[in-house]
């Protein structure tokens, strides 16, 4: 049985970065102010650029395939998926893991938007504060995403689902689905002093339904699927409760314990490019958070020149209510 991980203490540098970035929002003007200025004076400045809107994944559950481990007490191969999902849930609840989806913009009516998937750094609160600062480039990826106002979003790979398991969720419009992400690690768990548990997935697709009319705004009935090649699955993916986790060793049909007496039960799939492996299917939900980033955002043209000091970078902070501000912050010594 995997024990619940301790809440990881947030580093002082992360707290300082978040506090500094999120403190920038106090100096911005609201869209209502600009609209009033335009109506009353005729001075109509260009509207501010669309602000990034972030949703932290608050639940993540493996639904297909399942994992299996040998029970030494009972002497049988048992389904351990609930234990793994419990470990994932604990890491999310402890804020040891904070996968985030950042939309630019949040607009279900736009045909195409930009989606950033990132293993963010977050601090619990009202609202929760998150950032992609100090996140390695290997754990953030940008992709186009497509909104649909009819039908559904998200597909599973043909002939990849086991009928003995619950099927992955299907998001109903209005919903969003990402273009295929060639490859990205999916962080499942992390504990202090241990190697994070990441699945190196390829051909990743992310989909979810919008639930943004009420507070807090959410993405619901989400699905995330990607292919885990056998060559990757045979390598340690990180640690779970201090134990090296090798995905291939817990998969039916892989190197795991025998689920049936004849050893014919298998979740292993075949891919046209990557060969043997397994399609990993997760359900998720996500909730809007306050977001701080150093990424350069497109700026509205003002007709003047602007400069950024060589020791500075542009910080954009977006609150959970939609207000945004930007400024230049220095990192010079």
Short mmCIF file of C-alpha atoms in Angstrom, two decimals:
data_model
loop_
_atom_site.label_atom_id
_atom_site.label_comp_id
_atom_site.label_asym_id
_atom_site.label_seq_id
_atom_site.Cartn_x
_atom_site.Cartn_y
_atom_site.Cartn_z
CA UNK A 1 0.00 0.00 0.00
CA UNK A 2 1.44 3.40 -0.95
CA UNK A 3 1.54 5.77 2.00
CA UNK A 4 0.40 9.36 1.60
CA UNK A 5 3.27 11.74 0.94
CA UNK A 6 4.02 14.61 3.27
CA UNK A 7 3.16 18.10 2.15
CA UNK A 8 6.26 19.49 0.53
CA UNK A 9 7.47 22.77 1.97
CA UNK A 10 7.44 25.47 -0.65
CA UNK A 11 10.86 27.05 -1.10
CA UNK A 12 11.46 30.62 -0.02
CA UNK A 13 12.45 31.56 -3.57
CA UNK A 14 9.13 30.33 -4.96
CA UNK A 15 7.17 32.19 -2.31
CA UNK A 16 9.12 35.36 -3.04
CA UNK A 17 8.65 35.04 -6.80
CA UNK A 18 4.93 34.45 -6.49
CA UNK A 19 4.40 37.20 -3.95
CA UNK A 20 6.32 39.68 -6.09
CA UNK A 21 4.56 38.74 -9.32
CA UNK A 22 1.08 38.65 -7.85
CA UNK A 23 1.59 42.00 -6.17
CA UNK A 24 1.86 43.63 -9.59
CA UNK A 25 -1.85 43.35 -10.33
CA UNK A 26 -2.79 46.30 -8.11
CA UNK A 27 -1.70 48.92 -10.65
CA UNK A 28 -3.80 47.92 -13.66
CA UNK A 29 -6.89 49.59 -15.07
CA UNK A 30 -10.01 47.52 -15.67
CA UNK A 31 -11.67 47.18 -19.05
CA UNK A 32 -14.66 49.07 -17.59
CA UNK A 33 -12.39 52.05 -16.85
CA UNK A 34 -11.06 52.08 -20.41
CA UNK A 35 -14.58 51.77 -21.85
CA UNK A 36 -15.73 54.74 -19.75
CA UNK A 37 -12.70 56.77 -20.75
CA UNK A 38 -13.46 56.13 -24.40
CA UNK A 39 -17.18 57.01 -24.08
CA UNK A 40 -16.63 60.19 -22.04
CA UNK A 41 -13.54 61.69 -23.65
CA UNK A 42 -13.26 60.15 -27.08
CA UNK A 43 -9.79 58.88 -26.15
CA UNK A 44 -9.97 55.21 -27.06
CA UNK A 45 -6.66 53.43 -26.45
CA UNK A 46 -6.04 50.06 -27.98
CA UNK A 47 -7.51 47.31 -25.81
CA UNK A 48 -5.07 45.38 -23.68
CA UNK A 49 -3.86 42.04 -25.02
CA UNK A 50 -5.71 38.91 -24.04
CA UNK A 51 -4.50 37.77 -20.65
CA UNK A 52 -3.46 34.18 -19.99
CA UNK A 53 -6.03 32.27 -17.95
CA UNK A 54 -4.80 29.23 -16.02
CA UNK A 55 -6.58 26.16 -14.70
CA UNK A 56 -4.82 23.89 -12.20
CA UNK A 57 -5.64 20.19 -12.56
CA UNK A 58 -7.30 19.32 -9.25
CA UNK A 59 -8.06 15.66 -9.99
CA UNK A 60 -6.23 13.21 -12.22
CA UNK A 61 -7.18 9.55 -12.49
CA UNK A 62 -5.77 6.72 -14.58
CA UNK A 63 -8.70 4.83 -16.14
CA UNK A 64 -7.10 2.68 -18.87
CA UNK A 65 -4.88 0.69 -18.60
CA UNK A 66 -4.93 -0.55 -15.02
CA UNK A 67 -1.88 -1.40 -12.95
CA UNK A 68 -1.30 -4.78 -11.27
CA UNK A 69 0.97 -5.84 -8.42
CA UNK A 70 1.60 -9.14 -6.71
CA UNK A 71 0.03 -9.43 -3.25
CA UNK A 72 2.53 -11.44 -1.21
CA UNK A 73 -0.03 -12.08 1.54
CA UNK A 74 -2.76 -13.46 -0.73
CA UNK A 75 -0.33 -14.87 -3.25
CA UNK A 76 -2.29 -13.41 -6.18
CA UNK A 77 -1.99 -10.64 -8.76
CA UNK A 78 -4.22 -7.73 -7.71
CA UNK A 79 -5.48 -4.58 -9.39
CA UNK A 80 -3.52 -1.71 -7.80
CA UNK A 81 -4.95 1.13 -9.89
CA UNK A 82 -6.91 2.60 -6.98
CA UNK A 83 -3.71 2.70 -4.91
CA UNK A 84 -1.82 4.51 -7.68
CA UNK A 85 -4.69 6.97 -8.18
CA UNK A 86 -4.78 7.60 -4.44
CA UNK A 87 -1.07 8.41 -4.50
CA UNK A 88 -1.63 10.82 -7.41
CA UNK A 89 -4.55 12.47 -5.58
CA UNK A 90 -2.45 12.94 -2.45
CA UNK A 91 0.33 14.66 -4.41
CA UNK A 92 -2.21 17.02 -5.97
CA UNK A 93 -3.90 17.73 -2.63
CA UNK A 94 -0.50 18.48 -1.05
CA UNK A 95 0.43 20.80 -3.94
CA UNK A 96 3.44 18.62 -4.66
CA UNK A 97 2.08 18.34 -8.21
CA UNK A 98 0.31 21.19 -10.03
CA UNK A 99 -0.19 20.46 -13.70
CA UNK A 100 -1.84 23.48 -15.31
CA UNK A 101 -3.58 24.34 -18.55
CA UNK A 102 -3.12 27.98 -19.60
CA UNK A 103 -5.43 29.37 -22.29
CA UNK A 104 -4.63 32.44 -24.36
CA UNK A 105 -7.40 33.60 -24.39
CA UNK A 106 -10.21 32.05 -22.36
CA UNK A 107 -12.86 32.36 -25.04
CA UNK A 108 -15.08 29.37 -25.89
CA UNK A 109 -16.30 31.31 -28.95
CA UNK A 110 -12.84 31.54 -30.56
CA UNK A 111 -12.23 28.83 -33.13
CA UNK A 112 -8.57 28.47 -32.15
CA UNK A 113 -6.74 29.45 -28.95
CA UNK A 114 -3.25 28.85 -27.61
CA UNK A 115 -2.89 26.18 -24.94
CA UNK A 116 0.13 25.87 -22.65
CA UNK A 117 0.45 22.64 -20.69
CA UNK A 118 2.90 23.06 -17.82
CA UNK A 119 3.97 21.38 -14.59
CA UNK A 120 3.47 24.61 -12.68
CA UNK A 121 4.44 25.72 -9.19
CA UNK A 122 1.44 26.60 -7.03
CA UNK A 123 0.67 27.83 -3.53
CA UNK A 124 -2.70 27.04 -1.96
CA UNK A 125 -4.91 29.98 -1.03
CA UNK A 126 -8.03 31.96 -1.87
CA UNK A 127 -7.33 32.04 -4.75
CA UNK A 128 -4.57 29.55 -5.42
CA UNK A 129 -1.48 31.23 -6.90
CA UNK A 130 0.47 29.51 -9.68
CA UNK A 131 3.40 30.34 -11.93
CA UNK A 132 5.54 28.87 -14.68
CA UNK A 133 8.60 30.69 -13.37
CA UNK A 134 11.52 28.38 -12.57
CA UNK A 135 9.77 25.53 -14.42
CA UNK A 136 12.19 23.66 -16.73
CA UNK A 137 11.49 24.06 -20.44
CA UNK A 138 11.13 20.27 -20.60
CA UNK A 139 7.95 20.54 -18.51
CA UNK A 140 6.08 23.14 -20.52
CA UNK A 141 4.71 22.93 -24.04
CA UNK A 142 2.58 25.15 -26.28
CA UNK A 143 0.04 23.94 -28.80
CA UNK A 144 -3.01 25.14 -30.70
CA UNK A 145 -6.36 24.10 -29.27
CA UNK A 146 -9.77 24.09 -30.93
CA UNK A 147 -13.12 25.08 -29.44
CA UNK A 148 -16.30 23.28 -30.40
CA UNK A 149 -19.84 24.50 -29.78
CA UNK A 150 -21.46 21.23 -30.86
CA UNK A 151 -20.68 17.56 -30.47
CA UNK A 152 -17.85 16.43 -28.23
CA UNK A 153 -14.10 16.77 -27.73
CA UNK A 154 -11.42 14.14 -27.32
CA UNK A 155 -10.74 10.84 -29.01
CA UNK A 156 -9.27 7.52 -27.94
CA UNK A 157 -6.91 5.50 -30.10
CA UNK A 158 -8.73 2.77 -32.06
CA UNK A 159 -8.80 -0.66 -30.39
CA UNK A 160 -6.85 0.62 -27.38
CA UNK A 161 -9.47 0.41 -24.62
CA UNK A 162 -10.09 -2.59 -22.40
CA UNK A 163 -13.87 -3.23 -22.16
CA UNK A 164 -13.38 -4.50 -18.60
CA UNK A 165 -12.45 -0.97 -17.45
CA UNK A 166 -14.45 2.24 -17.22
CA UNK A 167 -14.15 4.22 -20.44
CA UNK A 168 -12.40 7.62 -20.40
CA UNK A 169 -14.63 10.66 -20.08
CA UNK A 170 -15.89 12.43 -23.20
CA UNK A 171 -16.26 16.20 -22.99
CA UNK A 172 -19.53 17.57 -24.40
CA UNK A 173 -19.63 20.97 -26.13
CA UNK A 174 -18.88 23.70 -25.40
CA UNK A 175 -15.48 22.10 -25.11
CA UNK A 176 -11.85 22.38 -26.14
CA UNK A 177 -9.42 19.86 -27.61
CA UNK A 178 -5.72 20.30 -28.17
CA UNK A 179 -3.81 19.63 -31.33
CA UNK A 180 -1.58 16.56 -30.94
CA UNK A 181 1.40 17.28 -28.68
CA UNK A 182 4.40 15.33 -30.05
CA UNK A 183 5.71 14.58 -26.58
CA UNK A 184 5.62 15.82 -22.99
CA UNK A 185 6.13 14.40 -19.51
CA UNK A 186 3.00 13.97 -17.42
CA UNK A 187 3.84 14.53 -13.75
CA UNK A 188 1.88 12.16 -11.53
CA UNK A 189 3.49 12.55 -8.13
CA UNK A 190 6.37 14.16 -6.26
CA UNK A 191 7.75 13.89 -2.75
CA UNK A 192 10.49 15.84 -1.02
CA UNK A 193 13.93 14.35 -1.61
CA UNK A 194 12.64 11.84 -4.17
CA UNK A 195 12.65 11.76 -7.94
CA UNK A 196 9.29 12.99 -9.30
CA UNK A 197 7.13 10.43 -11.03
CA UNK A 198 6.81 11.49 -14.69
CA UNK A 199 5.40 9.53 -17.61
CA UNK A 200 7.16 10.46 -20.86
CA UNK A 201 4.17 10.36 -23.22
CA UNK A 202 4.08 10.92 -26.97
CA UNK A 203 1.16 11.91 -29.23
CA UNK A 204 -0.66 13.55 -26.33
CA UNK A 205 -4.18 14.94 -26.67
CA UNK A 206 -5.98 16.99 -24.01
CA UNK A 207 -9.71 17.74 -24.03
CA UNK A 208 -12.22 19.19 -21.57
CA UNK A 209 -15.62 20.83 -21.34
CA UNK A 210 -16.03 24.45 -20.26
CA UNK A 211 -17.81 25.23 -16.99
CA UNK A 212 -17.02 28.95 -16.84
CA UNK A 213 -20.40 30.57 -16.19
CA UNK A 214 -20.13 30.14 -12.41
CA UNK A 215 -17.43 30.70 -9.82
CA UNK A 216 -14.97 29.15 -9.57
CA UNK A 217 -14.54 28.64 -13.28
CA UNK A 218 -13.58 25.08 -14.18
CA UNK A 219 -12.70 22.66 -16.93
CA UNK A 220 -14.69 19.46 -16.41
CA UNK A 221 -14.99 15.92 -17.85
CA UNK A 222 -11.41 16.31 -19.01
CA UNK A 223 -9.45 13.58 -20.75
CA UNK A 224 -5.72 13.30 -21.33
CA UNK A 225 -4.28 10.48 -23.39
CA UNK A 226 -0.85 9.70 -24.74
CA UNK A 227 1.24 6.75 -25.85
CA UNK A 228 3.96 5.29 -23.63
CA UNK A 229 6.41 3.32 -25.79
CA UNK A 230 7.63 0.02 -24.36
CA UNK A 231 11.27 1.16 -24.48
CA UNK A 232 10.35 4.11 -22.26
CA UNK A 233 8.00 2.11 -20.03
CA UNK A 234 10.81 -0.32 -19.21
CA UNK A 235 12.83 2.49 -17.61
CA UNK A 236 12.26 3.92 -14.11
CA UNK A 237 9.77 6.82 -14.38
CA UNK A 238 10.55 8.16 -10.91
CA UNK A 239 9.74 7.17 -7.36
CA UNK A 240 6.48 6.29 -5.64
CA UNK A 241 6.74 6.36 -1.86
CA UNK A 242 10.49 5.88 -2.11
CA UNK A 243 10.25 2.92 -4.46
CA UNK A 244 11.46 3.07 -8.06
CA UNK A 245 8.41 2.94 -10.35
CA UNK A 246 8.88 1.08 -13.66
CA UNK A 247 5.60 1.26 -15.63
CA UNK A 248 6.29 -1.91 -17.62
CA UNK A 249 6.47 -3.89 -14.39
CA UNK A 250 2.85 -3.10 -13.43
CA UNK A 251 1.18 -3.53 -16.82
CA UNK A 252 -0.78 -6.61 -17.81
CA UNK A 253 1.07 -8.13 -20.74
CA UNK A 254 4.25 -6.32 -19.80
CA UNK A 255 6.68 -7.60 -17.18
CA UNK A 256 4.12 -7.46 -14.39
CA UNK A 257 2.49 -10.30 -12.51
CA UNK A 258 0.22 -12.72 -14.35
CA UNK A 259 -3.39 -11.54 -14.17
CA UNK A 260 -4.81 -14.83 -15.45
CA UNK A 261 -3.56 -18.40 -15.24
CA UNK A 262 -2.85 -18.61 -18.96
CA UNK A 263 -1.13 -15.18 -18.99
CA UNK A 264 -3.22 -14.07 -21.97
CA UNK A 265 -4.72 -10.94 -20.40
CA UNK A 266 -2.88 -7.93 -21.84
CA UNK A 267 -3.21 -4.14 -22.01
CA UNK A 268 -0.26 -3.76 -24.40
CA UNK A 269 -0.97 -1.86 -27.62
CA UNK A 270 0.82 -1.58 -30.94
CA UNK A 271 1.70 1.77 -32.51
CA UNK A 272 2.51 2.27 -36.17
CA UNK A 273 5.62 4.33 -35.40
CA UNK A 274 6.70 3.44 -31.86
CA UNK A 275 5.87 -0.27 -31.92
CA UNK A 276 4.81 -1.90 -28.67
CA UNK A 277 3.67 0.21 -25.76
CA UNK A 278 0.46 1.29 -24.12
CA UNK A 279 -2.05 4.09 -24.59
CA UNK A 280 -2.45 5.84 -21.23
CA UNK A 281 -5.88 7.40 -20.63
CA UNK A 282 -6.58 9.77 -17.73
CA UNK A 283 -9.67 11.65 -16.55
CA UNK A 284 -9.19 15.10 -15.02
CA UNK A 285 -10.88 18.24 -13.76
CA UNK A 286 -9.26 21.66 -13.38
CA UNK A 287 -10.05 24.88 -11.52
CA UNK A 288 -9.08 28.45 -12.37
CA UNK A 289 -6.16 29.92 -10.45
CA UNK A 290 -4.30 33.19 -10.27
CA UNK A 291 -1.41 33.08 -12.74
CA UNK A 292 1.99 34.80 -12.86
CA UNK A 293 4.42 34.41 -15.74
CA UNK A 294 7.61 35.89 -17.12
CA UNK A 295 6.65 34.90 -20.65
CA UNK A 296 6.48 37.82 -23.08
CA UNK A 297 2.86 38.49 -23.99
CA UNK A 298 1.73 40.29 -27.18
CA UNK A 299 1.44 43.98 -26.35
CA UNK A 300 -1.15 46.36 -27.78
CA UNK A 301 0.48 48.92 -30.05
CA UNK A 302 0.55 52.43 -28.60
CA UNK A 303 2.49 54.20 -31.34
CA UNK A 304 5.50 54.76 -29.09
CA UNK A 305 8.71 52.93 -28.43
CA UNK A 306 9.28 50.82 -25.37
CA UNK A 307 12.43 49.41 -23.91
CA UNK A 308 13.22 46.64 -21.51
CA UNK A 309 16.44 46.77 -19.54
CA UNK A 310 18.82 43.93 -20.31
CA UNK A 311 18.52 42.83 -16.70
CA UNK A 312 14.73 42.75 -16.73
CA UNK A 313 11.89 40.65 -18.02
CA UNK A 314 8.19 41.28 -18.50
CA UNK A 315 5.93 39.80 -15.85
CA UNK A 316 2.23 39.27 -16.50
CA UNK A 317 -0.10 38.52 -13.62
CA UNK A 318 -3.68 37.39 -14.15
CA UNK A 319 -6.08 37.09 -11.26
CA UNK A 320 -8.75 34.47 -10.92
CA UNK A 321 -11.30 37.18 -11.68
CA UNK A 322 -9.67 38.13 -14.96
CA UNK A 323 -7.73 41.32 -14.12
CA UNK A 324 -4.22 41.55 -15.52
CA UNK A 325 -1.18 43.75 -15.26
CA UNK A 326 2.34 43.82 -16.62
CA UNK A 327 5.58 45.44 -15.58
CA UNK A 328 9.31 45.02 -15.97
CA UNK A 329 11.09 43.33 -13.11
CA UNK A 330 14.85 43.29 -12.72
CA UNK A 331 17.07 40.34 -12.01
CA UNK A 332 20.36 42.17 -12.28
CA UNK A 333 23.03 41.75 -9.65
#
